[in-house]
PDB file of C-alpha atoms in Angstrom:
ATOM      1  CA  MET A   1       0.210  -0.066  -0.010  1.00  0.00           C
ATOM      2  CA  PRO A   2       3.078   2.507   0.201  1.00  0.00           C
ATOM      3  CA  ASN A   3       2.374   2.998  -2.959  1.00  0.00           C
ATOM      4  CA  TYR A   4      -0.986   4.032  -3.188  1.00  0.00           C
ATOM      5  CA  GLU A   5      -0.710   6.260  -0.442  1.00  0.00           C
ATOM      6  CA  GLY A   6       2.562   7.672  -2.155  1.00  0.00           C
ATOM      7  CA  SER A   7       0.336   8.425  -5.546  1.00  0.00           C
ATOM      8  CA  LEU A   8      -2.542  10.139  -2.998  1.00  0.00           C
ATOM      9  CA  ASP A   9      -0.373  12.010  -2.069  1.00  0.00           C
ATOM     10  CA  ALA A  10       0.991  13.202  -4.586  1.00  0.00           C
ATOM     11  CA  VAL A  11      -2.738  13.707  -6.460  1.00  0.00           C
ATOM     12  CA  PHE A  12      -3.813  15.556  -2.670  1.00  0.00           C
ATOM     13  CA  HIS A  13      -0.300  17.686  -3.106  1.00  0.00           C
ATOM     14  CA  ALA A  14      -0.975  18.520  -6.365  1.00  0.00           C
ATOM     15  CA  LEU A  15      -4.494  19.434  -6.213  1.00  0.00           C
ATOM     16  CA  ALA A  16      -4.014  21.978  -3.177  1.00  0.00           C
ATOM     17  CA  ASP A  17      -2.677  24.619  -5.771  1.00  0.00           C
ATOM     18  CA  ARG A  18      -5.388  26.944  -6.750  1.00  0.00           C
ATOM     19  CA  THR A  19      -4.278  27.567 -10.672  1.00  0.00           C
ATOM     20  CA  ARG A  20      -3.759  23.575 -10.770  1.00  0.00           C
ATOM     21  CA  ARG A  21      -7.387  22.721  -9.306  1.00  0.00           C
ATOM     22  CA  GLU A  22      -7.991  25.733 -11.894  1.00  0.00           C
ATOM     23  CA  ILE A  23      -5.925  23.294 -14.798  1.00  0.00           C
ATOM     24  CA  VAL A  24      -8.444  20.153 -13.560  1.00  0.00           C
ATOM     25  CA  GLU A  25     -11.381  21.662 -13.565  1.00  0.00           C
ATOM     26  CA  ARG A  26     -11.379  23.253 -17.304  1.00  0.00           C
ATOM     27  CA  LEU A  27     -10.051  19.449 -18.627  1.00  0.00           C
ATOM     28  CA  ILE A  28     -12.958  18.176 -16.995  1.00  0.00           C
ATOM     29  CA  SER A  29     -15.183  19.458 -20.149  1.00  0.00           C
ATOM     30  CA  GLY A  30     -12.650  17.978 -22.500  1.00  0.00           C
ATOM     31  CA  PRO A  31      -9.468  18.489 -24.185  1.00  0.00           C
ATOM     32  CA  LEU A  32      -7.283  21.643 -24.392  1.00  0.00           C
ATOM     33  CA  SER A  33      -3.905  22.730 -26.029  1.00  0.00           C
ATOM     34  CA  VAL A  34      -1.346  24.218 -22.799  1.00  0.00           C
ATOM     35  CA  SER A  35      -1.848  28.015 -24.678  1.00  0.00           C
ATOM     36  CA  GLN A  36      -5.951  27.596 -24.431  1.00  0.00           C
ATOM     37  CA  LEU A  37      -5.186  26.623 -20.166  1.00  0.00           C
ATOM     38  CA  ALA A  38      -2.469  29.729 -19.975  1.00  0.00           C
ATOM     39  CA  ARG A  39      -5.060  31.897 -21.510  1.00  0.00           C
ATOM     40  CA  PRO A  40      -7.351  32.695 -18.882  1.00  0.00           C
ATOM     41  CA  LEU A  41      -4.368  32.036 -16.235  1.00  0.00           C
ATOM     42  CA  GLU A  42      -2.416  34.602 -14.791  1.00  0.00           C
ATOM     43  CA  MET A  43       1.414  33.308 -15.450  1.00  0.00           C
ATOM     44  CA  SER A  44       3.368  33.003 -18.399  1.00  0.00           C
ATOM     45  CA  LEU A  45       3.729  29.912 -20.023  1.00  0.00           C
ATOM     46  CA  PRO A  46       6.899  28.062 -18.903  1.00  0.00           C
ATOM     47  CA  ALA A  47       4.672  28.675 -15.030  1.00  0.00           C
ATOM     48  CA  VAL A  48       1.919  26.988 -17.040  1.00  0.00           C
ATOM     49  CA  MET A  49       3.871  23.902 -18.139  1.00  0.00           C
ATOM     50  CA  GLN A  50       5.412  23.296 -14.665  1.00  0.00           C
ATOM     51  CA  HIS A  51       1.915  23.374 -13.336  1.00  0.00           C
ATOM     52  CA  LEU A  52       0.857  20.069 -15.679  1.00  0.00           C
ATOM     53  CA  GLN A  53       4.056  18.636 -15.128  1.00  0.00           C
ATOM     54  CA  VAL A  54       2.952  18.221 -11.335  1.00  0.00           C
ATOM     55  CA  LEU A  55      -0.182  17.157 -12.584  1.00  0.00           C
ATOM     56  CA  GLU A  56       1.434  14.883 -14.894  1.00  0.00           C
ATOM     57  CA  ALA A  57       3.734  13.189 -12.684  1.00  0.00           C
ATOM     58  CA  CYS A  58       0.808  12.168 -10.078  1.00  0.00           C
ATOM     59  CA  ALA A  59      -1.311  11.049 -12.873  1.00  0.00           C
ATOM     60  CA  LEU A  60      -4.121  13.211 -13.268  1.00  0.00           C
ATOM     61  CA  VAL A  61      -3.286  15.007 -16.533  1.00  0.00           C
ATOM     62  CA  ARG A  62      -1.504  13.374 -19.740  1.00  0.00           C
ATOM     63  CA  SER A  63      -0.398  15.523 -22.499  1.00  0.00           C
ATOM     64  CA  GLU A  64       0.545  14.311 -26.235  1.00  0.00           C
ATOM     65  CA  LYS A  65       1.999  16.271 -28.680  1.00  0.00           C
ATOM     66  CA  THR A  66       0.960  16.829 -32.432  1.00  0.00           C
ATOM     67  CA  GLY A  67       3.161  19.092 -34.832  1.00  0.00           C
ATOM     68  CA  ARG A  68       3.871  22.228 -32.651  1.00  0.00           C
ATOM     69  CA  VAL A  69       0.451  21.345 -29.821  1.00  0.00           C
ATOM     70  CA  ARG A  70       1.171  20.178 -26.695  1.00  0.00           C
ATOM     71  CA  THR A  71      -2.786  18.963 -26.380  1.00  0.00           C
ATOM     72  CA  CYS A  72      -3.541  17.236 -22.448  1.00  0.00           C
ATOM     73  CA  HIS A  73      -6.849  15.591 -21.014  1.00  0.00           C
ATOM     74  CA  ILE A  74      -7.908  14.667 -18.368  1.00  0.00           C
ATOM     75  CA  GLU A  75      -7.082  11.359 -16.269  1.00  0.00           C
ATOM     76  CA  PRO A  76     -10.523   9.541 -14.409  1.00  0.00           C
ATOM     77  CA  ALA A  77      -8.356   7.501 -12.658  1.00  0.00           C
ATOM     78  CA  GLY A  78      -6.404   9.962 -10.793  1.00  0.00           C
ATOM     79  CA  LEU A  79      -9.210  11.527  -9.470  1.00  0.00           C
ATOM     80  CA  ARG A  80     -11.004   8.500  -8.261  1.00  0.00           C
ATOM     81  CA  SER A  81      -7.711   7.902  -6.083  1.00  0.00           C
ATOM     82  CA  ALA A  82      -8.601  10.964  -4.287  1.00  0.00           C
ATOM     83  CA  GLU A  83     -12.342  10.463  -4.909  1.00  0.00           C
ATOM     84  CA  ASP A  84     -12.402   6.388  -3.522  1.00  0.00           C
ATOM     85  CA  TRP A  85     -10.079   7.584  -0.627  1.00  0.00           C
ATOM     86  CA  ILE A  86     -13.027  11.029   0.668  1.00  0.00           C
ATOM     87  CA  GLY A  87     -16.158   8.494  -0.058  1.00  0.00           C
ATOM     88  CA  ARG A  88     -14.104   6.155   2.673  1.00  0.00           C
ATOM     89  CA  GLN A  89     -13.357   9.142   5.108  1.00  0.00           C
ATOM     90  CA  ARG A  90     -17.126  10.061   4.556  1.00  0.00           C
ATOM     91  CA  THR A  91     -18.052   7.120   5.226  1.00  0.00           C
ATOM     92  CA  ASP A  92     -16.301   6.201   8.631  1.00  0.00           C
ATOM     93  CA  TRP A  93     -17.343   9.997   9.781  1.00  0.00           C
ATOM     94  CA  GLU A  94     -21.448   9.748   9.117  1.00  0.00           C
ATOM     95  CA  HIS A  95     -21.115   6.771  10.422  1.00  0.00           C
ATOM     96  CA  ARG A  96     -19.099   7.920  14.388  1.00  0.00           C
ATOM     97  CA  LEU A  97     -21.683  10.908  13.828  1.00  0.00           C
ATOM     98  CA  ASP A  98     -24.627   8.369  13.827  1.00  0.00           C
ATOM     99  CA  ARG A  99     -23.175   6.394  17.118  1.00  0.00           C
ATOM    100  CA  LEU A 100     -22.913  10.394  18.237  1.00  0.00           C
ATOM    101  CA  GLY A 101     -26.133  11.229  17.805  1.00  0.00           C
ATOM    102  CA  ASP A 102     -27.733   7.353  18.774  1.00  0.00           C
ATOM    103  CA  HIS A 103     -26.100   8.006  22.062  1.00  0.00           C
ATOM    104  CA  LEU A 104     -26.956  11.513  22.648  1.00  0.00           C
ATOM    105  CA  SER A 105     -30.910  10.755  21.637  1.00  0.00           C
ATOM    106  CA  GLU A 106     -30.280   8.081  24.845  1.00  0.00           C
ATOM    107  CA  GLN A 107     -29.317  10.204  26.782  1.00  0.00           C
ATOM    108  CA  GLU A 108     -31.841  13.242  26.321  1.00  0.00           C
ATOM    109  CA  GLN A 109     -34.421   9.556  27.001  1.00  0.00           C
ATOM    110  CA  GLU A 110     -32.113   8.629  30.493  1.00  0.00           C
ATOM    111  CA  GLN A 111     -32.867  12.445  31.054  1.00  0.00           C
ATOM    112  CA  GLU A 112     -36.260  12.928  30.098  1.00  0.00           C
ATOM    113  CA  GLN A 113     -37.470   9.457  32.347  1.00  0.00           C
ATOM    114  CA  GLU A 114     -35.731  10.403  34.662  1.00  0.00           C
ATOM    115  CA  GLN A 115     -36.901  13.757  34.939  1.00  0.00           C
ATOM    116  CA  GLU A 116     -40.460  12.294  34.870  1.00  0.00           C
ATOM    117  CA  ARG A 117     -39.855  10.393  38.495  1.00  0.00           C
ATOM    118  CA  PRO A 118     -41.496  11.511  41.277  1.00  0.00           C
ATOM    119  CA  ARG A 119     -38.927  13.180  43.528  1.00  0.00           C
ATOM    120  CA  GLU A 120     -38.478  12.050  47.065  1.00  0.00           C
ATOM    121  CA  PRO A 121     -38.328  14.253  49.568  1.00  0.00           C
ATOM    122  CA  ALA A 122     -34.991  15.381  50.042  1.00  0.00           C
ATOM    123  CA  GLU A 123     -33.444  14.625  54.336  1.00  0.00           C
ATOM    124  CA  ARG A 124     -32.750  17.260  56.368  1.00  0.00           C
ATOM    125  CA  GLY A 125     -30.788  17.574  59.040  1.00  0.00           C
ATOM    126  CA  PRO A 126     -30.277  19.623  61.878  1.00  0.00           C
ATOM    127  CA  THR A 127     -30.782  23.219  61.557  1.00  0.00           C
ATOM    128  CA  ASP A 128     -28.846  25.492  63.622  1.00  0.00           C
ATOM    129  CA  ARG A 129     -31.439  28.051  64.051  1.00  0.00           C
ATOM    130  CA  GLY A 130     -31.393  29.831  66.865  1.00  0.00           C
ATOM    131  CA  SER A 131     -28.641  28.134  68.377  1.00  0.00           C
ATOM    132  CA  ALA A 132     -25.668  30.991  69.721  1.00  0.00           C
ATOM    133  CA  PRO A 133     -22.027  30.255  69.950  1.00  0.00           C
TER     134      PRO A 133
END
């Protein structure tokens, strides 16, 4: 499992950057050339290429060069590994929150039952009224 976790770490590292997330979001709509990807971003073409290299290194994106044009495509399997991990975490937390909800409901029912019981008068001890030292 170390390879899986290493690749998962690389995916989350890549997605930690806003620019790379934007690139991934745009590629989900379909393949784009590097220049098309770079156009709306406020950075140089070499900077965009560096971001694409990070995305390719963790298998989120692949690119192919035809002539002078490099076209980028999304790699769904790379996103799927992150989605699977997040899904497992969500399932675990939903289970924990369900158990917490059950526990709180039980506590609430116990408190309601306790309030419904008739109360016994409290024992009174000797009072110090009227006694002076």
